[in-house]
mmCIF file of C-alpha atoms in Angstrom:
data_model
loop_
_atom_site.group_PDB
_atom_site.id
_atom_site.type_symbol
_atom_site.label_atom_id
_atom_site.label_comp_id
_atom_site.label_asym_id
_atom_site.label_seq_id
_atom_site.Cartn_x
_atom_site.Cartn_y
_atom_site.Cartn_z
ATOM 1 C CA UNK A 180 0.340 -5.686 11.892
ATOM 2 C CA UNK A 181 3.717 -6.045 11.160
ATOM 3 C CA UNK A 182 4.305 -4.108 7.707
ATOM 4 C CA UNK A 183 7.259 -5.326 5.449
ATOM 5 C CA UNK A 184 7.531 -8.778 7.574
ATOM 6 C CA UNK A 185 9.687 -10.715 5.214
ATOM 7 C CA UNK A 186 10.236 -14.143 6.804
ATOM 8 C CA UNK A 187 8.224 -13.334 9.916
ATOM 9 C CA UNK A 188 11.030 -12.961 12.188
ATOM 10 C CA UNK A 189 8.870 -10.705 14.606
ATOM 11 C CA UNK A 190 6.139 -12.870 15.321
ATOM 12 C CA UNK A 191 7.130 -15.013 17.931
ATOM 13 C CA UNK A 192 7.817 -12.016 20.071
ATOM 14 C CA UNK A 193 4.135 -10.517 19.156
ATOM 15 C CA UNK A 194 2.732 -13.896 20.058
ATOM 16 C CA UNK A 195 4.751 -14.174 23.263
ATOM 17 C CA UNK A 196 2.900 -11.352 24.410
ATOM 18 C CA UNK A 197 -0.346 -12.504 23.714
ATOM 19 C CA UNK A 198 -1.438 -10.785 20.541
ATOM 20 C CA UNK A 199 -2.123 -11.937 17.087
ATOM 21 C CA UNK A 200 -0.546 -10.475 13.923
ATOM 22 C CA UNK A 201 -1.045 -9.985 10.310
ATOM 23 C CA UNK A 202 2.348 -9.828 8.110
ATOM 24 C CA UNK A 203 2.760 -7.775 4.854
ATOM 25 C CA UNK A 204 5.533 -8.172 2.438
ATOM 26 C CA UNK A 205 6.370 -7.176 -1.137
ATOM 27 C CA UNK A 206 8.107 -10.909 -1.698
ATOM 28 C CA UNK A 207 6.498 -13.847 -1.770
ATOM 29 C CA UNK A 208 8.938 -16.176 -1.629
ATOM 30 C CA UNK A 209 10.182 -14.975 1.667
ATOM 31 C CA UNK A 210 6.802 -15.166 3.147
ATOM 32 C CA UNK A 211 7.019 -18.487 2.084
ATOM 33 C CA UNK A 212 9.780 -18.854 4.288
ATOM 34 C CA UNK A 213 7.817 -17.764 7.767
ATOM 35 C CA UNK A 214 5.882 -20.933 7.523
ATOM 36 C CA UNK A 215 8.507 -22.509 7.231
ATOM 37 C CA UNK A 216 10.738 -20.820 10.031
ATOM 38 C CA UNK A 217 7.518 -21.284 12.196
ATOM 39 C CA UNK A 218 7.285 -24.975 11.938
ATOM 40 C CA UNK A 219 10.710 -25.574 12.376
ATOM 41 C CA UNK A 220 10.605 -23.695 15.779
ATOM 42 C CA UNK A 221 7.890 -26.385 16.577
ATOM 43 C CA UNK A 222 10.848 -29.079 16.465
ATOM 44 C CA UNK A 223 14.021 -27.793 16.147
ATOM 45 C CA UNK A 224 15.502 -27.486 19.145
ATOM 46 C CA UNK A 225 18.465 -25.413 17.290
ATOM 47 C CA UNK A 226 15.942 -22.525 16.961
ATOM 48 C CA UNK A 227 16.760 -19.441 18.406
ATOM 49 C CA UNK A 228 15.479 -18.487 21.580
ATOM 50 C CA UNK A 229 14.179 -15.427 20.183
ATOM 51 C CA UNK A 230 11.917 -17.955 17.231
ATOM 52 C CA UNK A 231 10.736 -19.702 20.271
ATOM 53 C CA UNK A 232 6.856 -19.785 21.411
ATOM 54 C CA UNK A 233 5.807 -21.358 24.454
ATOM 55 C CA UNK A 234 3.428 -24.021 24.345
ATOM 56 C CA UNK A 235 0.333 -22.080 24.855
ATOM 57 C CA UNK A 236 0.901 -20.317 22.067
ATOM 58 C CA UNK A 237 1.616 -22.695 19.319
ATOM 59 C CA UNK A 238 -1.931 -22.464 18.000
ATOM 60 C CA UNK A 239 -0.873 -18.646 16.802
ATOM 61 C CA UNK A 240 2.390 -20.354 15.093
ATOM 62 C CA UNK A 241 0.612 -22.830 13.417
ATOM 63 C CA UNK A 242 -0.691 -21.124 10.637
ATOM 64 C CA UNK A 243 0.606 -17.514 10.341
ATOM 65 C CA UNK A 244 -1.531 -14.705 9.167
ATOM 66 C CA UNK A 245 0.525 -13.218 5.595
ATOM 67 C CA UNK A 246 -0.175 -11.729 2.321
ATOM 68 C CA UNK A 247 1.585 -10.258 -0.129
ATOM 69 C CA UNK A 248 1.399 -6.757 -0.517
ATOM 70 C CA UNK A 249 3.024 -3.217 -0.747
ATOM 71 C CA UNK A 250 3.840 -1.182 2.605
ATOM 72 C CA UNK A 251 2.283 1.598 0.563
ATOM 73 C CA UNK A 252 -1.115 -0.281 -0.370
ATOM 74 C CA UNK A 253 -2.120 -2.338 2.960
ATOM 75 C CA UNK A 254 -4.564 -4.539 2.571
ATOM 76 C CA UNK A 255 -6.456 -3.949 5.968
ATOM 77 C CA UNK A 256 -9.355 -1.622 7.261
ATOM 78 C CA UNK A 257 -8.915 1.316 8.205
ATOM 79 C CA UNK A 258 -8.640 1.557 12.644
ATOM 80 C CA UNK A 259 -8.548 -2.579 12.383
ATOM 81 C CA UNK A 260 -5.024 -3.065 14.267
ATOM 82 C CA UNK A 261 -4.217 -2.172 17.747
ATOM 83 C CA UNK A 262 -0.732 -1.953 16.941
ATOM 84 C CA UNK A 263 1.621 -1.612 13.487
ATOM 85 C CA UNK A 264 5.658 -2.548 13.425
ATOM 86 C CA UNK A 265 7.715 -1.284 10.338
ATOM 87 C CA UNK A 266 11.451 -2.762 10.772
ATOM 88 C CA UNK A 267 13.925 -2.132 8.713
ATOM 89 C CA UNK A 268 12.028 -1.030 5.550
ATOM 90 C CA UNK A 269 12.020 2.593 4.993
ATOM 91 C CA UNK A 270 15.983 2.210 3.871
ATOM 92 C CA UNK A 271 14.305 0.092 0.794
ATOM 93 C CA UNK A 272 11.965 2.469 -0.062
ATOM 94 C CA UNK A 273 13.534 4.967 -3.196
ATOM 95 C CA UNK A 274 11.894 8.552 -1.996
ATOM 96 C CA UNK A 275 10.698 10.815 0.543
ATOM 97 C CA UNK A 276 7.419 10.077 -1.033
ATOM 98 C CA UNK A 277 7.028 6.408 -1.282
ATOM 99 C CA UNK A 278 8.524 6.596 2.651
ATOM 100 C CA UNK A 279 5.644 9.215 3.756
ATOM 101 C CA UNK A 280 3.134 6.957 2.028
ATOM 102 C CA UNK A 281 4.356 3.496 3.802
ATOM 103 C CA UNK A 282 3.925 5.929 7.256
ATOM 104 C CA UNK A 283 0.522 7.213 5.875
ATOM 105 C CA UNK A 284 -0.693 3.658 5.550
ATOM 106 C CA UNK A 285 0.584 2.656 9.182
ATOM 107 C CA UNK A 286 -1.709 5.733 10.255
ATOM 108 C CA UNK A 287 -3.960 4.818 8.371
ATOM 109 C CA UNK A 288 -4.562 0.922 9.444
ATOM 110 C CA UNK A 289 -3.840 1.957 13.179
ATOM 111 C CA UNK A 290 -6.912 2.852 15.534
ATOM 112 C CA UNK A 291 -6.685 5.775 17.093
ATOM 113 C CA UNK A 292 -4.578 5.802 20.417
ATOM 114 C CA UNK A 293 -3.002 2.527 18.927
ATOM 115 C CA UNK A 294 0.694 1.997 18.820
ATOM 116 C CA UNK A 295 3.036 2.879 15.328
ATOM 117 C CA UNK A 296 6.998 1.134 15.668
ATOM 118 C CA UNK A 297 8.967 2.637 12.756
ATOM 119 C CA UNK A 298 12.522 1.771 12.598
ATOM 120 C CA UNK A 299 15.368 2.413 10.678
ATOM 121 C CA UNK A 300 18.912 1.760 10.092
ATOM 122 C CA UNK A 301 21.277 4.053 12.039
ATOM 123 C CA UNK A 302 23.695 6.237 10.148
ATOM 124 C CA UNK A 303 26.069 6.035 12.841
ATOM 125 C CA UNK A 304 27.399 2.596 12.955
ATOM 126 C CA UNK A 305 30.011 0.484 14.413
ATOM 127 C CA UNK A 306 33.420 0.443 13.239
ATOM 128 C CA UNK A 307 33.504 -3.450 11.951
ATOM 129 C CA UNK A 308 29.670 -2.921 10.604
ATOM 130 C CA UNK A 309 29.779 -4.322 7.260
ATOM 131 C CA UNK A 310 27.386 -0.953 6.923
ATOM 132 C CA UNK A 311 28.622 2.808 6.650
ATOM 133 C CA UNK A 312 26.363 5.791 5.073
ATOM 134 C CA UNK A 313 27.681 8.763 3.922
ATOM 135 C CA UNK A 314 24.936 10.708 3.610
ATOM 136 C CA UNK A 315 21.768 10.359 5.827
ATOM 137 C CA UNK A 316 18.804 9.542 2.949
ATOM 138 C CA UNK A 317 20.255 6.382 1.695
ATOM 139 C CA UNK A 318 18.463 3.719 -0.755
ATOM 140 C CA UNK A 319 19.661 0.301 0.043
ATOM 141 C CA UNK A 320 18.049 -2.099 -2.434
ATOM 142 C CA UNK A 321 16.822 -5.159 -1.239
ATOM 143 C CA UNK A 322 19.060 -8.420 -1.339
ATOM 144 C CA UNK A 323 18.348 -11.537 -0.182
ATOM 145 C CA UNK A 324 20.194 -12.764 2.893
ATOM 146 C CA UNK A 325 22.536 -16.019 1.412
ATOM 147 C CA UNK A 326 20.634 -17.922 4.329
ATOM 148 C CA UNK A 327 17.489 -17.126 2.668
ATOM 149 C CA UNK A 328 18.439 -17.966 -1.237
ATOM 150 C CA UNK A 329 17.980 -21.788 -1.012
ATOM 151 C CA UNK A 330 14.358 -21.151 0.441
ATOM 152 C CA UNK A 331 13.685 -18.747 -2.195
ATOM 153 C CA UNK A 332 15.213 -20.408 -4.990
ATOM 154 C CA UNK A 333 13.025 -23.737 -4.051
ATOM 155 C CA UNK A 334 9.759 -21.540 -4.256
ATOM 156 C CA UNK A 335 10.441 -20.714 -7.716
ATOM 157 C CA UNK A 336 11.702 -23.689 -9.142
ATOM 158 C CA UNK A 337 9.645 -26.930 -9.004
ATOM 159 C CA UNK A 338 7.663 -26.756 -5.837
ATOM 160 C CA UNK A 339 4.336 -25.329 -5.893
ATOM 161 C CA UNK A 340 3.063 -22.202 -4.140
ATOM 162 C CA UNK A 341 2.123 -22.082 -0.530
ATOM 163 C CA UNK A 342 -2.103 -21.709 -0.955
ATOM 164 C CA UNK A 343 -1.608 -20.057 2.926
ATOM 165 C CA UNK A 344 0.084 -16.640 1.444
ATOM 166 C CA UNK A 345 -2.646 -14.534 -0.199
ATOM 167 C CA UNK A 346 -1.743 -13.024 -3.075
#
């Protein structure tokens, strides 16, 4: 599972190495955007190496597995995933509380002996990072990348809801 997914940036990697995955997020419209993302890597040959999945793979690319939900609230079984990545979200999360319960959940979705990823911005960071923390339990609030806003902004407008992302 890959928990707080946003535009799905991870799963080509997961795929590479031969495993399927589920991604949660709390948006939408930047779901939206991993089928989207996905199918361009298909095509584009401007994709990133790192968006790239080798032929054998594709069939995983196709349609990604997504649905909207809370890193607090999963929507999967208890024990059902071998595995459970959480990048970059505990910085968006307001309290100690709300972060324990986003790591409860991973607990609680992982099998036992299964593998939990948790990671988090660094307070120490580079001198030319756009980034610098003063203290070391920081909220950041969520803002959409200016890449993104054109995807997102097309979601809301006109065009009609992707029927893949469960709501």
């Amino acid at each position: 599972a890959d928990v707080g997914c946003g535009d799905g940036k991870y799963f080509p990697a997961i795929w590479e190495a031969g495993s399927f995955v589920i991604g949660t997020d709390i948006s939408r419209p930047l779901l939206e955007t991993a089928f989207e993302n996905n199918a361009e890597s298909l095509s584009d040959e401007k994709v990133a190496d790192t968006r790239r999945v080798s032929l054998h793979r594709r069939s995983f690319q196709a349609r990604p597995a997504v649905a909207v939900a809370d890193c607090m609230s999963v929507p999967l079984r208890s024990n059902s995933c071998d595995a459970a990545i959480c990048i970059a979200v505990m910085h968006h999360l307001s309290t100690l509380e709300r972060r324990r319960r986003c790591i409860e959940e991973l607990v609680r979705i992982v099998r036992p002996g299964g593998r939990i990823n948790v990671q988090a911005w660094a307070m120490e960071q580079d001198k030319d990072s756009r980034r610098h923390f003063a203290t070391t339990d920081v909220y950041v609030p969520f803002n959409a990348q200016p890449k993104y806003l054109d995807k997102v902004s097309q979601h809301s407008g006109s065009k009609k809801a992707d029927p893949n992302v469960s709501t």
